Coordinates of C-alpha atoms in Angstrom, one line a residue:
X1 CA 0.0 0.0 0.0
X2 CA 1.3 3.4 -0.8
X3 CA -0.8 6.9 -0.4
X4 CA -1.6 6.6 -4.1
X5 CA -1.9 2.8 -4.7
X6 CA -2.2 -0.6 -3.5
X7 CA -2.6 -4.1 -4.6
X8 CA -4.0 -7.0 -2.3
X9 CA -1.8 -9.2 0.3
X10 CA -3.2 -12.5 -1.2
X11 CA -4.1 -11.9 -5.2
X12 CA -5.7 -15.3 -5.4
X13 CA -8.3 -14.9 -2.5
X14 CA -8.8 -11.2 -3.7
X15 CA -10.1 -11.6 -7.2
X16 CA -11.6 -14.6 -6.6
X17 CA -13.9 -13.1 -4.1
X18 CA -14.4 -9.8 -6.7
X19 CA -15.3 -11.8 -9.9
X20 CA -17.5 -14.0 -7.8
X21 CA -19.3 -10.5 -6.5
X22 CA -19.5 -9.4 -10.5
X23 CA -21.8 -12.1 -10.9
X24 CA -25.3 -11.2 -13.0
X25 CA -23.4 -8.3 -13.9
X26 CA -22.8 -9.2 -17.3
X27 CA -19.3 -8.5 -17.3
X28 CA -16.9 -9.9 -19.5
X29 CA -13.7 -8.6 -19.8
X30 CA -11.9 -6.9 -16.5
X31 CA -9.6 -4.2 -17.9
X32 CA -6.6 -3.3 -15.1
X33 CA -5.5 0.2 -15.6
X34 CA -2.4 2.2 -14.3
X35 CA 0.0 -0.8 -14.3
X36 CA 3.1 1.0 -14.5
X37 CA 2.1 3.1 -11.7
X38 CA 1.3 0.3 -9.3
X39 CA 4.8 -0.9 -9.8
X40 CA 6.4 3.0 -9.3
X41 CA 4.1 3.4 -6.2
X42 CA 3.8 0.3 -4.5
X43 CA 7.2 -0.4 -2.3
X44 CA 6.2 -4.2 -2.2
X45 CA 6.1 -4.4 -5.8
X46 CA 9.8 -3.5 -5.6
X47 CA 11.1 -5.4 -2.9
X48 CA 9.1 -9.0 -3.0
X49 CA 10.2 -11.3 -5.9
X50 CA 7.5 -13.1 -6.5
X51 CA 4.5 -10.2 -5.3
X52 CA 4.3 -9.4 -9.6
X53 CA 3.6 -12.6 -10.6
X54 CA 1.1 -13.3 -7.3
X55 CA -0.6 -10.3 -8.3
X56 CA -1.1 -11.1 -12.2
X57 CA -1.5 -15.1 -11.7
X58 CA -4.5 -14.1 -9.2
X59 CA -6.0 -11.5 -11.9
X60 CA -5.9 -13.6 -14.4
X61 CA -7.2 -17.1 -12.5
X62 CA -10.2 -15.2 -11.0
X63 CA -11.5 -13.4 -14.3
X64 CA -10.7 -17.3 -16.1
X65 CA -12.9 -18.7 -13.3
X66 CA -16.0 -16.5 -14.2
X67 CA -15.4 -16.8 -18.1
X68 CA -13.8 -13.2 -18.4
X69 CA -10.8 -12.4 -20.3
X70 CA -8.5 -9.4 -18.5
X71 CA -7.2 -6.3 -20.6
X72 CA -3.8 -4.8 -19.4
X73 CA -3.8 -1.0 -19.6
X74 CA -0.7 0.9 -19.4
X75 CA 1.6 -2.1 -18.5
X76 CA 5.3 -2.7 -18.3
X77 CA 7.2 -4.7 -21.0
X78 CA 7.5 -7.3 -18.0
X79 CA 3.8 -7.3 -17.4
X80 CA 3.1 -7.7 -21.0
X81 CA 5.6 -10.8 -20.8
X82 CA 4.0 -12.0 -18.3
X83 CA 0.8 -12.0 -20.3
X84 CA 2.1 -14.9 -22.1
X85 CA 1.4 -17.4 -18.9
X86 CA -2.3 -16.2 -18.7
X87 CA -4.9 -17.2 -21.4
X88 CA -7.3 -14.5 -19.6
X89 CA -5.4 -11.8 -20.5
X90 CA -6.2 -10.9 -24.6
X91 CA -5.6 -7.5 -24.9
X92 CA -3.5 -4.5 -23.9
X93 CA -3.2 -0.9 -24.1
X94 CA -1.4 -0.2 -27.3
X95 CA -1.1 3.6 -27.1
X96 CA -1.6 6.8 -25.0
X97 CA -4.9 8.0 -24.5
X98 CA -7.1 9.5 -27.0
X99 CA -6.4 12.8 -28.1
X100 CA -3.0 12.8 -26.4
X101 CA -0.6 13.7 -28.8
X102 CA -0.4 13.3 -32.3
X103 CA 0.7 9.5 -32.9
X104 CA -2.1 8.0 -30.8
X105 CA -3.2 6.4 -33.8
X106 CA 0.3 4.9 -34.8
X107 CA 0.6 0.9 -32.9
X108 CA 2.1 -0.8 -35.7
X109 CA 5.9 -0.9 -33.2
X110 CA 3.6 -1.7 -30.1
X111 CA 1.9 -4.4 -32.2
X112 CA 4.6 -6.3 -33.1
X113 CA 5.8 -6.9 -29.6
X114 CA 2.4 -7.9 -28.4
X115 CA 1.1 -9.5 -31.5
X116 CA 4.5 -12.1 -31.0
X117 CA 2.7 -13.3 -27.6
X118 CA -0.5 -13.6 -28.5
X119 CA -2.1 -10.5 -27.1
X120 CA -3.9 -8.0 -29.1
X121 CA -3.2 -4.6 -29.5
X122 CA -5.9 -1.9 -28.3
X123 CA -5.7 1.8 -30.2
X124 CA -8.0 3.2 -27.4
X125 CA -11.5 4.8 -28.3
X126 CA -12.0 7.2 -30.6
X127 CA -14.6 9.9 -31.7
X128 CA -16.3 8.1 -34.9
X129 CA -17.3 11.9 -36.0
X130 CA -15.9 15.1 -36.6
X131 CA -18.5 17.1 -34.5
X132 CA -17.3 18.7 -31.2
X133 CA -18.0 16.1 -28.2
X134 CA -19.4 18.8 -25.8
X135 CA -19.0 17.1 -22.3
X136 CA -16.3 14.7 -23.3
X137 CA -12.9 14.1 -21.5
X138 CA -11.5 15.9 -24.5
X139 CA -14.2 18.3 -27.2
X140 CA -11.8 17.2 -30.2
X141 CA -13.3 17.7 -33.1
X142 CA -11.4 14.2 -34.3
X143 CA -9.9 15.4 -37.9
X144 CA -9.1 11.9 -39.0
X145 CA -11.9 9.7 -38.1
X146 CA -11.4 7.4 -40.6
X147 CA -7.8 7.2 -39.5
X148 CA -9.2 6.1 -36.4
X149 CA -12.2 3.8 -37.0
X150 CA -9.7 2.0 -39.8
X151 CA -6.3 1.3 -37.0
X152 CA -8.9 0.4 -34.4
X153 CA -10.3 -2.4 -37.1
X154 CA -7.1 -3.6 -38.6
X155 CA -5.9 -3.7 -35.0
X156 CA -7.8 -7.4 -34.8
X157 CA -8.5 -5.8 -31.2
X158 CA -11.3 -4.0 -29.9
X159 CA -13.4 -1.6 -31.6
X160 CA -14.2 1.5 -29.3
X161 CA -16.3 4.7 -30.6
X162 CA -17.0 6.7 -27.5
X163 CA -19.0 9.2 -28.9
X164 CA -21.3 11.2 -27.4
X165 CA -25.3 10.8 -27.3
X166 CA -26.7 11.9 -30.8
X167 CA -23.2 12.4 -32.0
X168 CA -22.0 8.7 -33.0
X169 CA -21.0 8.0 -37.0
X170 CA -23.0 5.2 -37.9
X171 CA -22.3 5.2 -41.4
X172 CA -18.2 5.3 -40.2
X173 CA -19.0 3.1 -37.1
X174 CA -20.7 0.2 -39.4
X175 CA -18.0 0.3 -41.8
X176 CA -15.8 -2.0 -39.0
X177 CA -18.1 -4.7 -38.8
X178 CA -21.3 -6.7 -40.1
X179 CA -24.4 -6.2 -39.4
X180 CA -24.9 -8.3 -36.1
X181 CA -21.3 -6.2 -35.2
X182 CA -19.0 -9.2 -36.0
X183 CA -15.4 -7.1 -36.8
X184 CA -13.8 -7.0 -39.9
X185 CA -11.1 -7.5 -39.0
X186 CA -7.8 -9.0 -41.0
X187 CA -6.3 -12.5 -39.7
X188 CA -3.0 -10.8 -37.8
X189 CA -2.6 -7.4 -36.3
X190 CA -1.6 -4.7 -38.4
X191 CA 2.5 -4.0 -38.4
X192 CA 5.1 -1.8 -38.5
X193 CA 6.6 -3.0 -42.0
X194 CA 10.5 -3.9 -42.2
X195 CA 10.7 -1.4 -44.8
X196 CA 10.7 1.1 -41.7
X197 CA 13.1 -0.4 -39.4
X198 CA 15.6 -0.5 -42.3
X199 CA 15.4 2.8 -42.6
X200 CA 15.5 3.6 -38.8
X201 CA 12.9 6.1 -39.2
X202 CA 10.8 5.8 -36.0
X203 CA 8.3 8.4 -37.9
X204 CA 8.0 6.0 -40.4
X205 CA 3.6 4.2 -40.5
X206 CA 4.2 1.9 -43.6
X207 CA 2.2 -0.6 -42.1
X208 CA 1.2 -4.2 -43.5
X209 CA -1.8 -7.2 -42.1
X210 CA -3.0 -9.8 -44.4
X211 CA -6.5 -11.2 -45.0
X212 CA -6.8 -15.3 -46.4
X213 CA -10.2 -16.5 -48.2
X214 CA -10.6 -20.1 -49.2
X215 CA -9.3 -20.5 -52.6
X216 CA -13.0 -21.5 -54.3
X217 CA -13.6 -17.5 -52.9
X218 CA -10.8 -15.6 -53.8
X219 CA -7.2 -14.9 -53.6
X220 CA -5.0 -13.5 -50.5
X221 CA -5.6 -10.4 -50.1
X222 CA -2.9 -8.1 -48.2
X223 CA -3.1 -4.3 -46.9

């Protein structure tokens, strides 16, 4: 415990007793947020070798025990790592938050590292419109919502308008899925391409993902 964060003693007992009190909630994914500053705040964290893993093991174990998968949200490259031990954890934070700073968009470096594990990488919400969000953690306008709406699908992750009431895109919104909202997305994670490492540009978004159809359909089809 610290004056600005805390974990639990005993991880197991702890989330075991809070997915079991989620229950008829309809919950299904548990997203832990601030991971990076549990570790800077919490002395334990620091000091007690096997605390880390307690902590995660018992996360992940309790949301597995009442069918819910865990997103990581601003993690360390350890805690991403560790990801790799715990089916329950899917997805991670691939970015800053919305609307801070200019490359929020841009996970194609981020992707790669997660992608090689098995988690999927998650842009963050995004305004699906260009019309101010009066009321919202941030009034934009979004200039690039296709930008947005297109990264978040490619991303093979979760797809997260956070519009307003009466301001949402459907036309922009239903361009990332079917009709009964299954994704379209490709069969990998959209990439940083090889073309930019060789150049050692770390501005550089040539990014690449690749779609299959059965043969009888159609050819491979890459982006």
């Amino acid at each position: 415990v610290s004056h600005k964060a805390a974990i639990p003693r005993d991880p197991a007992t702890f989330f075991r007793r809070f997915f079991t009190q989620q229950a008829g909630w309809g919950l299904s994914m548990y997203e832990q947020d601030w991971m990076c500053t549990e570790y800077d705040q919490v002395e334990a964290l620091q000091s007690n070798l096997t605390l880390a893993d307690l902590w995660l093991q018992g996360m992940a174990d309790g949301a597995a025990g009442a069918g819910c998968s865990v997103q990581y949200c601003m993690p360390y490259a350890n805690d991403v790592l560790a990801a790799a031990s715990h089916p329950a954890v899917t997805t991670a934070r691939a970015t800053d938050d919305y609307f801070q700073g200019t490359g929020q968009w841009a996970i194609g470096g981020t992707s790669l590292f997660y992608a090689a594990i098995g988690l999927l990488p998650f842009k963050d919400g995004f305004y699906s419109s260009s019309r101010k969000q009066v009321g919202g953690q941030t009034e934009g306008p979004e200039t690039k919502p296709d930008r947005e709406a297109l990264l978040a699908t490619l991303s093979c992750s979760i797809v997260g308008p956070m519009d307003g009431m009466g301001l949402l895109n459907k036309t922009r919104v239903m361009t990332t899925c079917r009709a009964d909202g299954m994704v379209l997305r490709p069969d990998r994670p959209v990439t940083t391409a090889d073309w930019c490492f060789a150049r050692a540009d770390p501005g550089c978004h040539v990014y690449s993902t690749s779609s299959s159809f059965d043969s009888a359909q159609g050819p491979q089809l890459q982006a």
